[in-house]
Amino acid sequence: MPFIPHTRADVSEMLASIGVSHVEELFSEIPESIERADLFAIPLGISEMEMLRVLSNRARQDELGPCFIGAGCYDHHIPAAVWDLASRGEFLTPYTPYQAEASQGTLQLLYEFQTMMSSLTGMDVANASVYDGGSGLAEAILMAIRCNRNTKSKRVVICGAVNPFYLRAARTLVGSQGVELVHCEHVGGRHAVGLDDFGEVAAVVVQQPNFFGLLENVDEITDWAASKKALLIAVVNPMTLAVLKPPGDWGEGGADICCGDGQPLGVPMSSGGPSFGFLCTRIKYVRQMPGRIVGRTTDSGGSTGYTLTLQAREQHIRRAKATSNICTNQGLLVTAATIYLSIIGLTGLSNVASASHANTRYVVDKLCASGLVSPTFDGSYFHECAINLHRDAQGVFDELTTKHKILAGFPLGEAFDGLESSLLVCATEKRSQEELDFFCRTLLEVLN
Amino acid sequence: MTNAPSDVKYTNTHEWARIDEDQRVVVGISDYAQNALGDVVYVELPEIGIEVSASQEAGVVESVKAASDIYAPVSGSIVAANEELENAPELLNTDPYGDGWIFVIQPHDTGELNALLDAESYVEFCESEDEGH
Amino acid sequence: MKSEATIFERSRTNRAAGAQVPEAGSLADIPSRFLRESAPLLPEVSELQAIRHYTNLSHQNFAIDRNFYPLGSCTMKYNPRGTHRAASQPGFLNRHPLTPVGVSQGTLECLFELQEILTIVTGMDAVSLAPMAGAQGELAGLLMIRAYHQSRGDEDRDEIIVPTAAHGTNPATATMCGYKATEIRVGADGDVDLDHLRQLVGPKTAGIMLTNPSTCAVFERQIVEMSQIVHDAGGLLYYDGANLNAILGKVCPGDMGFDVLHLNLHKTFATPHGGGGPGAGPVAVNGRLVPFLPIPIVGQRNGQFEWFGEEEIPKTIGTLSAFMGNVGILIRALAYSMMLGRNGMNRVADFATLNANYLAMELERAGFKLAYPTRKATHEFLITLDEEAKQFGVRAMDFAKRLLDFDIHAPTTYFPLLVPECFLIEPTETETKEQLDEFVKAMMQIRAEAETDPRMLTEAPHHQFKKRLDEVKAARELDLVWKPDSD
């Protein structure tokens, strides 16, 4: 019997102890009127070997060549040690560290994670994760509305080039709380400050680098939000913060809340999940931040230790008045990210960032030099860039996928009207020189 | 036996209310309440100037394992809040009826205090709560 | 006891894990106003240092792979390694979420199959795998209930009924959906107070959220009547799948009258808890809610698996994550389901229930008090240590901490609140009889200590990496990030 250790003798002894003659009697409190389950349509169980044969075949079916899509999920190298360590049973199979004395490993790791994320974003504090970038944005929006005591407005301005997949999820998640999300049009791929009058605004959301890979004038946008007494929510890619200006330093006063997806930090793409979302903020807003938070303290013997803290914000204590309903988070991915950041280190992460930028730039320059392709937008970009193929980008993308097994980028027409001829390309540090050249050559062949 | 001084009035949500010399109402939580909460780690104070009506939420007291709303015992406007509590929330445990006061209401009608419990009735109420548990 | 220094204290300027550092690229074309002026605080350690540090930290964790973990309501069963292997294959791990379906048939077939299996075991009509955790499944469920009422022009329903003993996520979710949570009393036998329910329901009732078996660890016997009462009032029934392990393969929530439910795959379907997550919280619905399911869903068209989105499900409540939820967890759950098969699924509830009833009986024999002695245990049960607390001045939490010294993880303590000094104990089907017997022995020894030397409990744990941690200090003197001068 898979995963059940009972011998026949065990079962007889246990039934005798309980005083029943058959296991079925233990279910006697289930009313007769409820029909018994019929699982006949589910196949019989198979061994691990057989299961792996079936699923390996399916996995192999989905293997492809090099990936040049980013759009919120990135193909970076993950040091071998990261998942060797994260897959240890001691990290893989514990519950949430509510029993602190039995969970010091996870708790200290989370404290280190909070430290790394706070420093990367230039914020005071970080939580121990939410589900992903999309739900992170939703939580950041709700949090900003709670924090902003200058206004009762629930209007939130979203800059035009915020990740449309995050925005779509956030709309679902905050939709029934009377929040009004005002999505601006981007102007040339960026947010244009001060074009509209939005009235009273609780928060402004800007992404850096934005969905098109472009660098927004975040200092100006931050100051503008502050002048409107709105909180500034920064959506960021933590990998890029090894070299880009952290949200805490934007403008005069810095961002108020920072969120994003931690996938670039040692988490495989895995069809987009599981990854993890993160939230960082100023200390004065910490009690409005949802999700678990670890604090350092001492034990009764005076030794340094760690424990979950500020739990009175959370659903298991505050129930209907909790900051969020979040319970389970993405702990294992945070474990991997913390180990990733430790192994890749300060120099490593900076070089991942600069190499990804340089690789993308190489591809864009080479393609544009052909005259067949041009940048969709002007201005500085980081490690993604929208390129105009001057024809239906979806068709080109499909041809490259089916004929050459190359994922050439994200056809922007899927998410933005008017950008049907543009492809959003990304070449991370993982792409070799051969792959970069092969990509350019093949794309240009298709265009020719 | 809970400590319930007779110079204040009580609510059945465990706040106490005391009229001061300026006919304002000082509010805190009872000894019974602080005991039930355990070590208080944070007090969320109301903003000065806001209007509250009787039984309306006007703050939150947090311990490690619980969070409890503080309700205004009478209607009026908040005229003071005990900022000491921001750095020393433990005052609610050590001196609930003194330095652990939470906020002050300028009441619309001090007569509303008459509807609250006196010390004797409050102690009885607490005892019935304990039995119900 | 020795503390593990933080990774930051192990750092030295200019040290790095050389094999992991790619060659730098030029940033010369990026204007300096976009760049950071000072380096972030990231570790500068060798690869070996990092490995040793985190391996040592891992030793300070309890885990299913190391310990008996009878944590009620959490279903800490064995997480089969084969499922981890299955999901960790390159074709799954390296799949970008925006890869076209034509070259993703392997992944989509897995998701389609899981949808089918979950539809059958829940007795519902359709499943969406989109929610990333149980709480998000609850949110999706209530959003569907809301959309359903609105689609009928029934706009005034703004109340969700939850039992007083409900999981905290239930009322918190109601609030997130813009609903008011009203609480319904639980009777002395652990069943919901039906008369109170009759009083509560009405034209304001949007729905009710229930677990069954309930959080009191007994099967809610009046579920059919409750379903009738709520439906008659125009409300819908939400099933919180936290306790599905108790009835897997026995009865289906769909046959109890529930309209919508979520499953916790990290409980019932054995995907790892990961120290707090990730989970996955698929939602299953009956016909009236199918039009509102969260997207994407995997469907079939012309012999190919496809994503169904807004086009196919125009009334959908929408997406819940940037992409498609926690696919890697869904693949693990499928791998587990394949190994169980229908025959194995039947056995899950059988043996989970056998273990719980046996353990309850043995503890009762040893003198511990069951919270609901006239009731059968389900996959879990409640004991109350109220008498021990009164007699010996030790609390349930002291028992919990002392159990750690026996290398047993504490059961869920003080939940539900309506049972004083309680332990909610869930052994799961994957534990041996020997392990259960050891637990009883440990509990007996601890009670003996409570009688003779209560400090053994009140000062426990004695043999863990830390003694009891000062949570009050942690909350009053917030220390949430390490700073170079903080030691």
PDB file of C-alpha atoms in Angstrom, chain A residues 210-309:
ATOM      1  CA  ASN A 210       9.151  48.703 -16.602  1.00  0.00           C
ATOM      2  CA  PHE A 211       7.441  45.891 -18.494  1.00  0.00           C
ATOM      3  CA  PHE A 212       9.122  47.013 -21.739  1.00  0.00           C
ATOM      4  CA  GLY A 213      12.509  46.860 -20.021  1.00  0.00           C
ATOM      5  CA  LEU A 214      12.761  50.651 -20.079  1.00  0.00           C
ATOM      6  CA  LEU A 215      14.063  52.746 -17.220  1.00  0.00           C
ATOM      7  CA  GLU A 216      11.401  55.107 -15.922  1.00  0.00           C
ATOM      8  CA  ASN A 217      12.164  58.528 -14.493  1.00  0.00           C
ATOM      9  CA  VAL A 218      11.457  57.169 -11.059  1.00  0.00           C
ATOM     10  CA  ASP A 219      12.868  60.156  -9.170  1.00  0.00           C
ATOM     11  CA  GLU A 220      10.440  62.487 -10.853  1.00  0.00           C
ATOM     12  CA  ILE A 221       7.503  60.090 -10.458  1.00  0.00           C
ATOM     13  CA  THR A 222       8.276  59.577  -6.772  1.00  0.00           C
ATOM     14  CA  ASP A 223       8.385  63.310  -6.117  1.00  0.00           C
ATOM     15  CA  TRP A 224       5.177  63.790  -8.066  1.00  0.00           C
ATOM     16  CA  ALA A 225       3.425  61.124  -5.969  1.00  0.00           C
ATOM     17  CA  ALA A 226       4.699  62.779  -2.799  1.00  0.00           C
ATOM     18  CA  SER A 227       3.417  66.162  -3.975  1.00  0.00           C
ATOM     19  CA  LYS A 228      -0.023  64.575  -4.363  1.00  0.00           C
ATOM     20  CA  LYS A 229       0.266  63.043  -0.869  1.00  0.00           C
ATOM     21  CA  ALA A 230       0.018  59.649  -2.484  1.00  0.00           C
ATOM     22  CA  LEU A 231       2.149  56.692  -1.445  1.00  0.00           C
ATOM     23  CA  LEU A 232       4.596  55.424  -4.028  1.00  0.00           C
ATOM     24  CA  ILE A 233       4.551  51.706  -4.730  1.00  0.00           C
ATOM     25  CA  ALA A 234       7.633  50.460  -6.553  1.00  0.00           C
ATOM     26  CA  VAL A 235       7.428  47.230  -8.555  1.00  0.00           C
ATOM     27  CA  VAL A 236      10.956  45.961  -9.070  1.00  0.00           C
ATOM     28  CA  ASN A 237      13.015  43.022 -10.246  1.00  0.00           C
ATOM     29  CA  PRO A 238      15.325  42.300  -7.291  1.00  0.00           C
ATOM     30  CA  MET A 239      18.131  41.042  -9.524  1.00  0.00           C
ATOM     31  CA  THR A 240      18.436  44.437 -11.222  1.00  0.00           C
ATOM     32  CA  LEU A 241      18.753  46.167  -7.842  1.00  0.00           C
ATOM     33  CA  ALA A 242      22.294  44.889  -7.547  1.00  0.00           C
ATOM     34  CA  VAL A 243      23.120  47.835  -9.834  1.00  0.00           C
ATOM     35  CA  LEU A 244      20.002  49.998 -10.205  1.00  0.00           C
ATOM     36  CA  LYS A 245      19.054  52.718  -7.755  1.00  0.00           C
ATOM     37  CA  PRO A 246      17.003  51.159  -4.944  1.00  0.00           C
ATOM     38  CA  PRO A 247      13.415  52.413  -4.456  1.00  0.00           C
ATOM     39  CA  GLY A 248      14.331  53.686  -0.992  1.00  0.00           C
ATOM     40  CA  ASP A 249      16.582  56.248  -2.708  1.00  0.00           C
ATOM     41  CA  TRP A 250      14.155  57.376  -5.402  1.00  0.00           C
ATOM     42  CA  GLY A 251      13.384  61.067  -5.510  1.00  0.00           C
ATOM     43  CA  GLU A 252      13.478  63.221  -2.405  1.00  0.00           C
ATOM     44  CA  GLY A 253      11.859  60.820   0.002  1.00  0.00           C
ATOM     45  CA  GLY A 254      12.001  57.392  -1.586  1.00  0.00           C
ATOM     46  CA  ALA A 255       9.283  54.838  -2.288  1.00  0.00           C
ATOM     47  CA  ASP A 256       6.888  53.836   0.484  1.00  0.00           C
ATOM     48  CA  ILE A 257       6.214  50.232  -0.463  1.00  0.00           C
ATOM     49  CA  CYS A 258       8.207  47.988  -2.708  1.00  0.00           C
ATOM     50  CA  CYS A 259       6.974  44.730  -4.234  1.00  0.00           C
ATOM     51  CA  GLY A 260       7.837  42.307  -6.978  1.00  0.00           C
ATOM     52  CA  ASP A 261       8.587  38.730  -7.850  1.00  0.00           C
ATOM     53  CA  GLY A 262      11.640  36.930  -6.528  1.00  0.00           C
ATOM     54  CA  GLN A 263      11.824  34.364  -9.328  1.00  0.00           C
ATOM     55  CA  PRO A 264      15.078  35.758 -10.776  1.00  0.00           C
ATOM     56  CA  LEU A 265      16.805  34.831  -7.487  1.00  0.00           C
ATOM     57  CA  GLY A 266      17.415  31.120  -7.872  1.00  0.00           C
ATOM     58  CA  VAL A 267      13.886  29.996  -8.679  1.00  0.00           C
ATOM     59  CA  PRO A 268      13.334  27.899 -11.819  1.00  0.00           C
ATOM     60  CA  MET A 269      10.814  29.227 -14.342  1.00  0.00           C
ATOM     61  CA  SER A 270       8.579  26.196 -13.778  1.00  0.00           C
ATOM     62  CA  SER A 271       5.727  27.541 -15.918  1.00  0.00           C
ATOM     63  CA  GLY A 272       5.603  30.658 -13.738  1.00  0.00           C
ATOM     64  CA  GLY A 273       5.135  29.015 -10.365  1.00  0.00           C
ATOM     65  CA  PRO A 274       5.906  28.416  -7.668  1.00  0.00           C
ATOM     66  CA  SER A 275       7.982  31.554  -7.329  1.00  0.00           C
ATOM     67  CA  PHE A 276       7.516  34.133  -4.577  1.00  0.00           C
ATOM     68  CA  GLY A 277       6.356  37.676  -4.140  1.00  0.00           C
ATOM     69  CA  PHE A 278       8.034  40.053  -1.747  1.00  0.00           C
ATOM     70  CA  LEU A 279       6.946  43.177   0.108  1.00  0.00           C
ATOM     71  CA  CYS A 280       9.212  45.779   1.666  1.00  0.00           C
ATOM     72  CA  THR A 281       8.286  49.021   3.376  1.00  0.00           C
ATOM     73  CA  ARG A 282       9.217  51.766   5.780  1.00  0.00           C
ATOM     74  CA  ILE A 283       9.262  50.795   9.445  1.00  0.00           C
ATOM     75  CA  LYS A 284       6.346  53.122  10.196  1.00  0.00           C
ATOM     76  CA  TYR A 285       4.100  51.041   7.951  1.00  0.00           C
ATOM     77  CA  VAL A 286       5.230  47.635   9.179  1.00  0.00           C
ATOM     78  CA  ARG A 287       2.020  46.893  11.075  1.00  0.00           C
ATOM     79  CA  GLN A 288       0.037  47.336   7.889  1.00  0.00           C
ATOM     80  CA  MET A 289       2.242  44.915   5.961  1.00  0.00           C
ATOM     81  CA  PRO A 290       0.635  41.494   5.460  1.00  0.00           C
ATOM     82  CA  GLY A 291       2.475  38.189   5.639  1.00  0.00           C
ATOM     83  CA  ARG A 292       4.826  36.619   8.115  1.00  0.00           C
ATOM     84  CA  ILE A 293       7.691  38.571   9.641  1.00  0.00           C
ATOM     85  CA  VAL A 294      10.602  37.196  11.664  1.00  0.00           C
ATOM     86  CA  GLY A 295      12.221  39.075  14.520  1.00  0.00           C
ATOM     87  CA  ARG A 296      15.436  38.493  16.391  1.00  0.00           C
ATOM     88  CA  THR A 297      15.173  38.128  20.156  1.00  0.00           C
ATOM     89  CA  THR A 298      16.696  36.141  22.987  1.00  0.00           C
ATOM     90  CA  ASP A 299      15.755  32.867  24.627  1.00  0.00           C
ATOM     91  CA  SER A 300      15.257  32.334  28.331  1.00  0.00           C
ATOM     92  CA  GLY A 301      18.921  31.434  28.615  1.00  0.00           C
ATOM     93  CA  GLY A 302      19.933  34.780  27.101  1.00  0.00           C
ATOM     94  CA  SER A 303      21.059  33.330  23.786  1.00  0.00           C
ATOM     95  CA  THR A 304      20.156  35.008  20.476  1.00  0.00           C
ATOM     96  CA  GLY A 305      17.279  33.390  18.624  1.00  0.00           C
ATOM     97  CA  TYR A 306      14.509  34.087  16.167  1.00  0.00           C
ATOM     98  CA  THR A 307      10.726  33.976  16.217  1.00  0.00           C
ATOM     99  CA  LEU A 308       7.734  35.025  14.144  1.00  0.00           C
ATOM    100  CA  THR A 309       6.617  38.422  15.340  1.00  0.00           C
TER     101      THR A 309
END
